[in-house]
Coordinates of C-alpha atoms and ligand atoms in Angstrom, one line a residue:
M1 CA 89.7 27.7 107.6
P2 CA 88.9 26.5 111.1
R3 CA 90.4 23.2 112.3
P4 CA 87.8 20.5 112.3
N5 CA 87.5 19.2 116.3
Y6 CA 88.6 15.8 116.6
N7 CA 88.3 15.7 120.3
G8 CA 85.1 14.1 120.9
F9 CA 85.9 11.5 118.2
K10 CA 89.4 11.0 120.0
R11 CA 87.4 10.4 123.3
T12 CA 85.1 7.7 122.0
L13 CA 86.7 6.0 119.3
H14 CA 90.6 6.1 120.6
P15 CA 90.1 3.6 123.7
L16 CA 88.1 1.2 121.3
L17 CA 90.7 1.3 118.8
C18 CA 93.3 0.7 121.4
R19 CA 91.7 -2.4 122.9
F20 CA 91.0 -3.7 119.3
L21 CA 95.0 -3.1 118.4
S22 CA 96.0 -4.5 121.7
A23 CA 93.5 -7.8 121.2
K24 CA 95.3 -8.4 117.8
K25 CA 98.7 -8.2 119.2
N26 CA 97.8 -10.2 122.0
P27 CA 94.7 -12.5 121.2
P28 CA 93.2 -14.6 124.2
P29 CA 94.1 -18.1 124.1
S30 CA 91.5 -20.1 122.3
F31 CA 89.3 -22.5 124.1
H32 CA 89.8 -25.2 121.2
P33 CA 92.0 -28.1 121.5
P34 CA 94.7 -28.1 119.2
R35 CA 94.0 -29.6 115.8
G36 CA 93.8 -33.3 115.6
T37 CA 93.2 -33.7 119.5
H38 CA 90.4 -33.5 121.7
D39 CA 89.2 -33.0 125.3
T40 CA 87.0 -35.9 126.9
F41 CA 84.8 -35.8 129.5
H42 CA 83.6 -38.2 132.4
A43 CA 81.5 -40.4 130.5
T44 CA 83.8 -41.4 127.5
N45 CA 86.7 -41.7 130.3
R46 CA 84.5 -44.0 132.2
K47 CA 84.3 -46.2 129.0
R48 CA 88.0 -45.9 127.9
R49 CA 89.3 -46.9 131.4
H50 CA 86.9 -50.2 131.0
L51 CA 88.0 -50.7 127.4
E52 CA 91.7 -50.7 128.7
R53 CA 91.0 -53.0 131.8
L54 CA 89.4 -55.3 129.4
L55 CA 92.3 -55.5 126.8
Q56 CA 94.8 -55.5 129.9
T57 CA 92.8 -58.6 131.7
T58 CA 92.5 -60.4 128.1
I59 CA 96.3 -60.0 127.4
E60 CA 97.4 -60.9 130.7
K61 CA 95.5 -64.0 130.8
H62 CA 98.5 -65.0 127.8
G63 CA 101.3 -64.2 130.4
V64 CA 102.2 -60.8 128.9
S65 CA 103.5 -58.5 131.4
E66 CA 103.1 -54.4 131.6
I67 CA 105.7 -51.8 130.1
K68 CA 105.5 -48.2 130.3
T69 CA 108.1 -46.0 128.2
P70 CA 108.4 -42.2 128.4
T71 CA 106.0 -40.1 125.9
F72 CA 109.0 -38.7 124.4
D73 CA 112.1 -40.5 123.2
H74 CA 115.2 -39.7 120.8
R75 CA 114.5 -38.6 117.7
S76 CA 117.6 -40.9 116.4
L77 CA 115.5 -43.8 118.0
F78 CA 112.6 -43.5 115.6
D79 CA 114.9 -42.5 112.8
R80 CA 116.7 -45.9 112.9
A81 CA 113.9 -48.2 113.8
L82 CA 111.2 -47.0 111.6
G83 CA 113.2 -45.8 108.4
A84 CA 114.4 -42.0 107.7
T85 CA 112.1 -42.2 104.2
T86 CA 109.0 -43.4 106.1
D87 CA 106.2 -40.7 106.2
V88 CA 106.0 -41.1 110.0
V89 CA 109.4 -40.0 110.6
S90 CA 110.2 -37.8 107.6
K91 CA 106.9 -35.8 108.1
E92 CA 104.8 -36.6 111.0
M93 CA 106.6 -36.3 114.3
Y94 CA 106.7 -33.7 116.7
S95 CA 110.1 -32.3 117.9
L96 CA 110.6 -30.9 121.2
D97 CA 112.2 -27.5 120.9
H98 CA 116.0 -26.7 122.4
T99 CA 116.6 -30.2 123.2
D100 CA 120.4 -31.8 122.7
P101 CA 119.9 -35.0 122.1
P102 CA 117.1 -33.8 120.0
L103 CA 113.8 -35.4 121.4
V104 CA 110.3 -36.2 119.8
L105 CA 106.9 -37.1 121.2
R106 CA 106.6 -40.9 120.2
P107 CA 104.9 -41.8 117.0
E108 CA 104.9 -45.3 118.1
G109 CA 105.6 -47.7 120.7
T110 CA 107.7 -50.8 119.2
A111 CA 111.0 -48.8 119.0
S112 CA 110.5 -47.8 122.6
V113 CA 109.8 -50.8 123.8
A114 CA 113.0 -52.4 121.9
R115 CA 115.3 -49.5 123.5
A116 CA 114.1 -49.8 127.0
L117 CA 114.3 -54.1 126.9
L118 CA 118.1 -53.2 125.3
H119 CA 118.6 -50.8 128.3
Q120 CA 117.7 -53.0 130.6
G121 CA 119.1 -56.0 129.2
T122 CA 116.3 -58.2 129.0
A123 CA 116.7 -58.5 125.1
T124 CA 120.3 -59.1 125.5
Q125 CA 120.2 -62.2 127.5
P126 CA 118.6 -65.1 125.8
H127 CA 117.6 -67.1 129.2
L128 CA 115.5 -64.0 129.8
W129 CA 113.3 -64.8 126.4
P130 CA 110.6 -64.8 125.4
C131 CA 109.9 -61.4 127.1
K132 CA 106.1 -60.8 126.4
V133 CA 105.1 -57.2 127.0
W134 CA 102.0 -55.1 126.5
Y135 CA 101.7 -51.1 126.6
S136 CA 99.0 -48.5 126.6
G137 CA 99.2 -44.7 125.9
S138 CA 99.1 -41.5 124.1
F139 CA 101.0 -41.6 120.5
Y140 CA 101.6 -38.6 118.6
R141 CA 101.4 -38.2 114.3
R142 CA 101.5 -34.8 112.7
E143 CA 98.4 -36.4 110.1
R144 CA 95.6 -34.5 108.5
P145 CA 93.2 -35.4 111.0
Q146 CA 89.8 -37.1 109.9
K147 CA 87.4 -39.6 111.4
G148 CA 89.7 -42.0 113.6
R149 CA 92.6 -40.3 112.6
Y150 CA 94.3 -37.9 114.9
R151 CA 97.1 -36.2 115.9
Q152 CA 97.2 -37.6 119.6
F153 CA 95.9 -40.8 119.6
D154 CA 95.6 -44.0 122.0
Q155 CA 97.1 -47.5 121.3
F156 CA 97.1 -50.8 123.2
G157 CA 100.3 -52.7 121.9
V158 CA 101.5 -56.0 122.5
E159 CA 105.5 -57.0 121.6
L160 CA 106.5 -60.6 121.7
V161 CA 110.2 -60.3 121.8
G162 CA 112.6 -63.2 121.7
C163 CA 110.0 -65.0 119.5
G164 CA 111.4 -66.4 116.5
T165 CA 109.2 -69.4 115.2
W166 CA 106.3 -69.0 112.8
M167 CA 104.0 -70.5 115.7
D168 CA 104.8 -67.0 117.5
D169 CA 103.3 -65.0 114.6
V170 CA 100.0 -67.3 115.2
E171 CA 99.8 -66.9 118.7
C172 CA 100.5 -63.2 118.3
I173 CA 97.5 -62.7 115.4
M174 CA 95.3 -65.0 117.8
M175 CA 96.2 -62.5 120.7
G176 CA 94.8 -59.8 118.2
H177 CA 91.8 -61.7 117.7
D178 CA 91.2 -62.7 121.1
V179 CA 90.8 -58.9 122.4
L180 CA 88.6 -58.1 119.2
Q181 CA 86.4 -61.2 120.1
R182 CA 86.3 -60.1 123.7
L183 CA 85.2 -56.6 122.9
G184 CA 82.3 -58.0 120.6
L185 CA 84.1 -57.0 117.1
A186 CA 85.6 -60.2 115.9
P187 CA 82.4 -60.6 113.2
Y188 CA 83.1 -57.3 112.0
V189 CA 86.5 -57.4 111.0
E190 CA 88.4 -59.3 108.7
L191 CA 92.5 -60.4 108.8
R192 CA 94.4 -59.4 106.0
L193 CA 97.7 -61.0 105.7
N194 CA 100.7 -61.0 103.8
S195 CA 104.5 -61.9 104.2
L196 CA 107.3 -59.4 103.1
G197 CA 109.8 -62.5 103.2
D198 CA 113.2 -62.4 104.6
Q199 CA 115.9 -59.8 103.3
E200 CA 116.9 -61.6 100.3
S201 CA 113.3 -62.3 99.3
R202 CA 112.3 -58.6 99.6
T203 CA 115.4 -57.1 97.9
R204 CA 114.8 -59.1 94.9
Y205 CA 111.1 -58.2 94.9
K206 CA 112.0 -54.5 95.2
E207 CA 114.4 -55.0 92.0
T208 CA 111.7 -56.7 90.2
L209 CA 109.0 -54.2 90.9
T210 CA 111.4 -51.3 90.2
E211 CA 111.9 -52.6 86.9
W212 CA 108.5 -53.5 86.3
L213 CA 107.6 -49.7 87.4
R214 CA 110.2 -48.1 85.0
P215 CA 108.1 -47.8 82.0
Y216 CA 105.0 -46.0 83.8
M217 CA 107.2 -43.7 86.1
D218 CA 105.7 -40.7 84.4
E219 CA 102.2 -41.9 85.1
L220 CA 102.7 -42.4 89.0
S221 CA 101.8 -39.6 91.6
D222 CA 105.2 -37.1 92.7
T223 CA 105.1 -39.2 95.8
S224 CA 105.7 -42.4 94.5
Q225 CA 108.1 -41.2 91.9
T226 CA 109.9 -40.0 94.8
R227 CA 109.7 -43.0 96.8
I228 CA 110.9 -45.3 94.3
R229 CA 114.0 -43.2 94.0
N230 CA 114.3 -43.2 97.7
G231 CA 114.3 -47.1 97.4
D232 CA 110.9 -47.3 99.1
V233 CA 109.3 -48.6 96.3
L234 CA 107.3 -51.3 98.3
R235 CA 105.2 -48.3 99.5
V236 CA 103.7 -47.7 95.9
L237 CA 101.5 -50.9 96.6
D238 CA 99.2 -49.4 99.3
S239 CA 99.3 -46.0 97.8
K240 CA 95.8 -44.6 97.8
R241 CA 96.3 -42.1 94.8
P242 CA 94.2 -42.9 91.9
E243 CA 97.2 -42.8 89.3
D244 CA 99.0 -45.0 91.3
R245 CA 96.2 -47.3 91.8
Q246 CA 95.5 -47.5 88.3
V247 CA 99.2 -48.6 87.4
M248 CA 99.1 -51.3 90.1
A249 CA 96.0 -52.7 89.0
R250 CA 97.6 -53.8 85.8
D251 CA 97.3 -57.8 85.5
D252 CA 101.0 -58.2 84.8
R253 CA 102.2 -56.6 88.1
P254 CA 104.8 -58.9 89.6
L255 CA 103.4 -60.1 92.9
M256 CA 105.5 -60.6 96.2
S257 CA 105.0 -64.2 96.8
H258 CA 106.6 -64.9 93.4
S259 CA 109.8 -63.2 94.9
W260 CA 109.8 -65.4 98.1
N261 CA 112.7 -67.6 98.6
A262 CA 112.0 -71.0 99.8
A263 CA 112.4 -70.2 103.7
S264 CA 110.1 -67.3 103.5
K265 CA 107.6 -69.3 101.7
D266 CA 107.7 -71.9 104.0
H267 CA 107.0 -69.4 107.0
F268 CA 104.0 -67.7 105.6
E269 CA 102.4 -71.2 104.6
K270 CA 103.2 -72.7 108.1
V271 CA 101.3 -69.5 109.6
V272 CA 98.4 -69.4 107.0
G273 CA 98.0 -73.2 107.6
M274 CA 97.9 -72.9 111.2
L275 CA 95.6 -70.3 111.4
R276 CA 93.3 -72.6 109.1
E277 CA 93.8 -75.3 111.2
V278 CA 92.2 -73.5 114.1
G279 CA 89.3 -71.8 112.6
V280 CA 86.9 -71.4 109.7
M281 CA 88.0 -68.7 107.2
V282 CA 87.1 -67.3 103.9
D283 CA 90.4 -66.7 102.1
G284 CA 90.1 -64.7 98.6
G285 CA 86.3 -65.5 98.6
E286 CA 86.5 -69.4 98.9
E287 CA 85.3 -71.1 102.4
V288 CA 88.0 -73.0 103.8
E289 CA 86.7 -75.5 106.7
G290 CA 89.4 -75.9 109.7
E291 CA 90.8 -79.1 109.8
G292 CA 91.3 -81.5 113.0
E293 CA 89.3 -81.3 116.5
G294 CA 90.7 -78.5 118.3
G295 CA 90.6 -76.2 115.1
K296 CA 87.0 -76.5 114.6
G297 CA 86.2 -75.8 118.1
L298 CA 88.3 -72.8 118.5
L299 CA 87.0 -70.5 116.3
A300 CA 83.8 -72.1 115.3
S301 CA 81.6 -69.4 117.0
N302 CA 83.3 -66.6 116.1
P303 CA 85.1 -67.6 112.6
M304 CA 87.8 -65.1 111.5
T305 CA 88.1 -64.2 107.8
M306 CA 91.1 -64.2 106.5
V307 CA 92.7 -62.5 103.3
H308 CA 96.1 -62.9 101.7
D309 CA 96.6 -59.2 100.4
E310 CA 99.4 -59.0 98.3
A311 CA 99.5 -55.2 98.5
L312 CA 100.1 -55.3 102.2
V313 CA 103.5 -53.9 102.9
R314 CA 102.7 -51.9 106.1
G315 CA 104.5 -48.0 106.3
L316 CA 107.5 -48.7 108.6
D317 CA 110.7 -50.0 107.8
Y318 CA 111.5 -52.7 110.5
Y319 CA 108.9 -55.5 109.2
C320 CA 109.7 -58.7 107.6
H321 CA 107.8 -62.1 107.0
T322 CA 104.5 -62.0 108.5
A323 CA 102.7 -58.6 108.1
F324 CA 98.8 -58.3 109.1
E325 CA 96.0 -55.9 109.9
F326 CA 92.4 -56.5 111.3
V327 CA 90.4 -54.2 108.8
V328 CA 86.8 -53.5 109.3
K329 CA 84.7 -55.6 106.7
E330 CA 83.9 -53.4 104.0
S331 CA 80.0 -53.1 104.7
G332 CA 80.8 -52.2 108.2
G333 CA 79.6 -56.2 108.8
K334 CA 76.4 -54.2 110.6
Q335 CA 73.0 -54.0 109.8
N336 CA 70.8 -51.4 110.9
K337 CA 68.2 -53.0 112.9
K338 CA 65.7 -50.5 112.1
N339 CA 65.7 -50.3 108.5
K340 CA 67.5 -53.3 107.9
K341 CA 69.7 -51.6 105.4
K342 CA 73.4 -52.4 105.5
K343 CA 75.4 -49.3 106.6
K344 CA 78.9 -48.1 105.7
S345 CA 81.0 -48.3 108.8
V346 CA 82.0 -45.0 110.5
L347 CA 85.6 -45.5 109.5
G348 CA 86.5 -44.6 106.1
R349 CA 88.3 -47.2 104.2
Q350 CA 91.7 -45.8 105.1
Q351 CA 90.7 -45.5 108.8
G352 CA 89.3 -49.2 108.5
T353 CA 92.4 -50.6 110.2
V354 CA 91.6 -51.2 113.9
L355 CA 94.7 -53.4 115.1
A356 CA 97.9 -53.8 113.0
G357 CA 101.3 -55.3 113.4
G358 CA 103.8 -58.1 111.9
R359 CA 107.4 -59.7 112.5
Y360 CA 110.5 -57.6 112.7
D361 CA 113.5 -59.6 113.1
Q362 CA 115.9 -57.1 112.3
L363 CA 114.9 -53.9 114.8
Y364 CA 117.1 -55.1 117.8
S365 CA 120.3 -55.9 115.8
V366 CA 119.7 -52.4 114.0
L367 CA 119.3 -50.6 117.0
S368 CA 122.1 -52.5 119.0
G369 CA 124.6 -51.9 116.0
G370 CA 124.7 -55.5 115.1
K371 CA 125.4 -56.7 118.5
H372 CA 121.7 -58.3 119.8
D373 CA 120.0 -60.4 117.5
V374 CA 116.7 -60.8 118.8
P375 CA 113.3 -61.8 116.9
A376 CA 110.3 -60.1 117.3
V377 CA 106.5 -60.2 116.4
G378 CA 103.6 -57.8 117.7
W379 CA 100.7 -55.5 117.1
A380 CA 99.1 -52.4 118.5
L381 CA 95.3 -51.7 118.6
G382 CA 94.0 -48.1 117.6
M383 CA 91.9 -47.5 120.7
D384 CA 90.3 -44.4 119.3
R385 CA 88.9 -46.5 116.2
I386 CA 87.9 -49.4 118.4
A387 CA 85.7 -46.7 120.7
L388 CA 84.1 -45.4 117.2
M389 CA 83.4 -48.9 116.4
L390 CA 81.7 -49.9 119.8
E391 CA 79.9 -46.7 119.6
E392 CA 78.4 -47.7 116.3
L393 CA 77.6 -51.1 117.3
E394 CA 75.7 -49.9 120.0
E395 CA 73.6 -47.6 117.9
D396 CA 72.9 -50.3 115.4
T397 CA 72.4 -53.5 117.5
A398 CA 71.8 -52.1 121.3
E399 CA 74.7 -54.6 122.2
S400 CA 76.2 -53.0 124.7
L401 CA 80.1 -53.6 126.1
W402 CA 79.6 -51.2 129.1
P403 CA 78.4 -52.5 132.4
L404 CA 75.5 -51.1 134.4
A405 CA 75.9 -47.7 135.6
P406 CA 76.7 -47.0 139.4
V407 CA 73.6 -45.9 140.9
K408 CA 73.8 -42.1 141.9
I409 CA 72.5 -41.2 145.5
A410 CA 72.4 -37.5 146.6
V411 CA 72.8 -36.1 150.2
L412 CA 71.4 -32.9 150.4
P413 CA 71.5 -30.2 153.0
V414 CA 68.3 -28.2 152.7
G415 CA 67.6 -24.6 154.0
D416 CA 64.1 -24.1 153.8
K417 CA 63.9 -21.2 156.1
G418 CA 64.6 -17.9 154.9
A419 CA 67.0 -17.1 157.0
M420 CA 68.9 -20.4 156.4
V421 CA 69.3 -20.0 152.6
C422 CA 72.6 -19.2 151.6
G423 CA 73.3 -16.6 149.0
G424 CA 73.2 -18.6 145.6
G425 CA 76.4 -18.0 143.6
G426 CA 79.5 -18.4 145.5
G427 CA 77.4 -18.1 148.8
G428 CA 79.0 -21.2 150.4
S429 CA 77.3 -22.8 153.2
G430 CA 76.9 -19.9 155.7
G431 CA 73.5 -19.6 157.7
V432 CA 73.0 -23.1 157.8
P433 CA 73.1 -24.7 161.0
A434 CA 76.2 -26.9 161.4
A435 CA 74.1 -29.7 162.8
V436 CA 72.6 -30.0 159.2
L437 CA 76.2 -29.7 157.5
S438 CA 77.6 -32.3 159.8
T439 CA 74.9 -34.6 159.4
A440 CA 74.8 -34.6 155.6
L441 CA 78.5 -35.3 155.9
R442 CA 78.1 -37.9 157.9
I443 CA 75.4 -39.7 156.1
G444 CA 77.2 -39.4 152.7
H445 CA 80.3 -41.2 154.5
G446 CA 78.2 -43.8 155.7
L447 CA 76.7 -44.6 152.2
R448 CA 80.3 -44.2 150.7
N449 CA 81.7 -47.1 152.9
C450 CA 78.8 -49.3 153.5
G451 CA 80.0 -52.1 151.4
E452 CA 78.3 -51.2 147.8
G453 CA 81.8 -50.5 146.3
D454 CA 81.5 -49.5 142.8
D455 CA 77.8 -49.8 142.9
W456 CA 76.8 -46.3 144.3
D457 CA 78.0 -42.9 143.9
V458 CA 77.1 -40.5 146.6
L459 CA 76.8 -36.8 145.3
T460 CA 76.4 -33.9 147.4
N461 CA 75.8 -30.2 146.6
N462 CA 77.1 -27.7 149.2
D463 CA 75.7 -24.6 147.4
V464 CA 72.9 -25.1 149.9
G465 CA 69.6 -24.0 148.7
R466 CA 66.1 -24.3 149.2
L467 CA 64.1 -27.7 148.6
K468 CA 63.5 -26.5 145.1
Q469 CA 66.9 -25.9 143.8
Q470 CA 68.3 -29.0 145.8
M471 CA 65.6 -31.3 143.8
K472 CA 66.7 -29.6 140.6
F473 CA 70.5 -30.8 141.4
A474 CA 69.3 -34.1 141.8
N475 CA 67.1 -34.3 138.6
R476 CA 70.1 -32.7 136.8
E477 CA 72.5 -35.5 138.0
A478 CA 69.7 -38.3 137.6
C479 CA 70.0 -39.3 141.2
E480 CA 67.7 -42.4 141.9
V481 CA 67.7 -42.0 145.7
V482 CA 67.9 -38.4 147.8
V483 CA 68.6 -37.9 151.0
L484 CA 67.1 -34.7 152.4
V485 CA 68.8 -33.3 155.4
G486 CA 66.4 -30.6 156.9
E487 CA 67.1 -28.6 160.5
D488 CA 63.3 -29.1 160.8
E489 CA 63.3 -32.9 161.1
L490 CA 66.5 -33.0 162.6
D491 CA 65.1 -31.4 165.5
Q492 CA 62.2 -33.9 165.6
G493 CA 64.1 -36.7 166.7
G494 CA 66.8 -37.0 164.4
C495 CA 65.4 -37.6 161.3
V496 CA 65.9 -37.0 157.7
S497 CA 63.9 -38.2 154.5
V498 CA 64.6 -40.5 151.9
K499 CA 63.1 -40.1 148.5
N500 CA 63.1 -42.3 145.4
M501 CA 63.1 -40.3 142.5
A502 CA 61.3 -42.8 140.0
T503 CA 58.2 -43.5 142.3
S504 CA 58.3 -40.5 144.4
E505 CA 57.9 -42.3 147.6
Q506 CA 59.3 -40.2 150.4
V507 CA 60.1 -41.8 153.9
Q508 CA 61.3 -40.2 157.1
V509 CA 63.7 -42.2 158.9
E510 CA 66.2 -41.9 161.5
V511 CA 69.9 -40.8 160.7
G512 CA 71.3 -44.3 162.2
Q513 CA 68.7 -46.5 159.7
V514 CA 69.5 -44.5 156.1
V515 CA 71.8 -46.8 154.9
E516 CA 69.1 -49.7 155.3
V517 CA 66.4 -48.0 153.9
V518 CA 68.5 -46.3 151.0
R519 CA 69.8 -50.2 150.2
K520 CA 66.2 -51.7 150.2
M521 CA 65.1 -48.8 147.8
V522 CA 68.0 -49.2 145.3
S523 CA 67.1 -53.0 145.2
R524 CA 63.4 -52.2 144.1
S525 CA 64.2 -49.5 141.7
G526 CA 65.3 -52.3 139.4
G527 CA 66.8 -51.4 135.6
R528 CA 69.8 -49.8 136.2
A529 CA 71.0 -47.6 133.0
R530 CA 74.3 -48.3 131.1
W531 CA 77.2 -46.0 130.9
Ligands
HAM1 P1 100.6 -48.6 113.1 O1 99.7 -49.1 111.7 O2 101.3 -47.4 112.7 O3 101.3 -49.5 113.8 O4 99.4 -48.3 114.1 C1 99.0 -49.2 114.7 C2 97.2 -48.6 114.8 O5 97.1 -47.4 115.7 C3 96.6 -48.5 113.5 O6 95.8 -49.6 112.9 C4 95.5 -47.8 114.0 O7 94.5 -48.5 114.6 C5 96.1 -46.6 115.3 N1 96.4 -45.6 114.5 C6 97.8 -45.3 114.1 N2 97.5 -44.1 113.7 C7 96.5 -43.3 114.3 C8 96.0 -42.3 114.1 N3 97.0 -41.2 113.7 N4 95.2 -41.9 114.8 C9 94.2 -42.9 115.1 N5 94.4 -44.2 115.3 C10 96.0 -44.5 114.7 C11 102.3 -49.4 114.6 O8 102.2 -48.2 115.2 C12 103.3 -50.5 115.1 N6 104.3 -50.1 116.1 C13 102.7 -51.7 115.6 C14 103.5 -53.0 116.0 C15 103.5 -53.3 117.1 N7 104.1 -53.6 115.0 C16 104.7 -54.6 115.5 N8 104.4 -54.3 116.8

């Protein structure tokens, strides 16, 4: 039997098969950012910069100075500071390969700040206290991503180190309120507050709660059972699992406040008392009017709602006494102007915490092996969640935090004559007389440096084309004023055209008058857009 001839098949299919197999072995890079991260572009970045500047200036008014720590740090630092059994340490840290000692991408800032201040000696010299610092940057946790929860996220944090009085807790909380108020978000969040008490009270409560949970062990989630076995019983309190919530909703659940000793009770009552003194709050549904002159005045226009949340424990081990979170109110607190319907917040219940922190008096002692006892209190704000809230607020109420966008002005060399038009694509500027190009450069330079500072963005497009192409560019960039530099006009008395894009008014002016004419056109154009 004649053998079949596969030559044609081989010739056509073989190269395709080879390409397929090699693509499988060596896949091209994906253009998606890694899960839980995102790329951000100019408009977003500009808003972020503005947001960060607002936070910095607000906090620096409290005499707080900036600190920067590395984005990766020793694994042992976080193991010790946050607790080896916490979710963050046991599951969520990103380790860097082959490093000795082991390093991880920082999951939070408090431990790194403590390490830095201990290293620098600030925290060890009482005469340098109080030391109040703020930081801002990216942090990393391998969490299940969803809206408002990312694997790379930005925090702005404040740490008041060497600050051991209950009044420091109040100051710290008021700083948090201050920044939220400055951002226009204060009416949409409430302060949830609890006290984890001191070591003695906490140990007593852990024992009481573990004992109480014993009969319900089988009804709890596996995670909670493991946590109890690891001595981390407090985390059962803030578990979101329905089976855990059902057990914890029982009326006879022991309350943390019942285990406070006298010192812990006194600390908490003084914090709450002073917070009431300075504002009007709704505490557990009951409205409490602030007493005292200063009190009513301070927060009267922006009342803060406070709830004593007995189940608030925070997920990191270093806290004692006051723990707090600013949480988006259930309804999102906002009304949609158009349909007047109360809207749920963009942030789900679990991602509703926009700023959180508390007191941590043992951290410096734990990190220094008992050598330095430095009380501290602080918080961190989630920038990504704040940005989402601001976006929603802007959509619903048209209130905007963002300043007016700079005016865009384009200075465009034009090659009208066929001979001068350079060839599109990667054509560059060949063929256009040097005089046109250099005049455009000089006008651009003059406009950027004429003293209008941040208010003007001066664009150019060097892929010189015909007038139509350049106007297309100006429209795409939403330029308000366009300066057209063409050879003919330059030849006839050194002139260029200045065009107001909104009114189509176009005037021919000498090069030396361009700045003045543009300034007049901009001032007449009125209503600038916001970012
Ligand atoms: P934290 O509660 O883990 O506390 O984080 C503080 C805030 O950072 C959260 O309330 C949230 O707004 C934001 N955040 C946390 N994880 C994510 C995430 N995966 N995606 C987006 N945003 C997130 C701390 O980090 C403590 N160091 C705070 C502190 C400072 N305590 C004392 N001083």
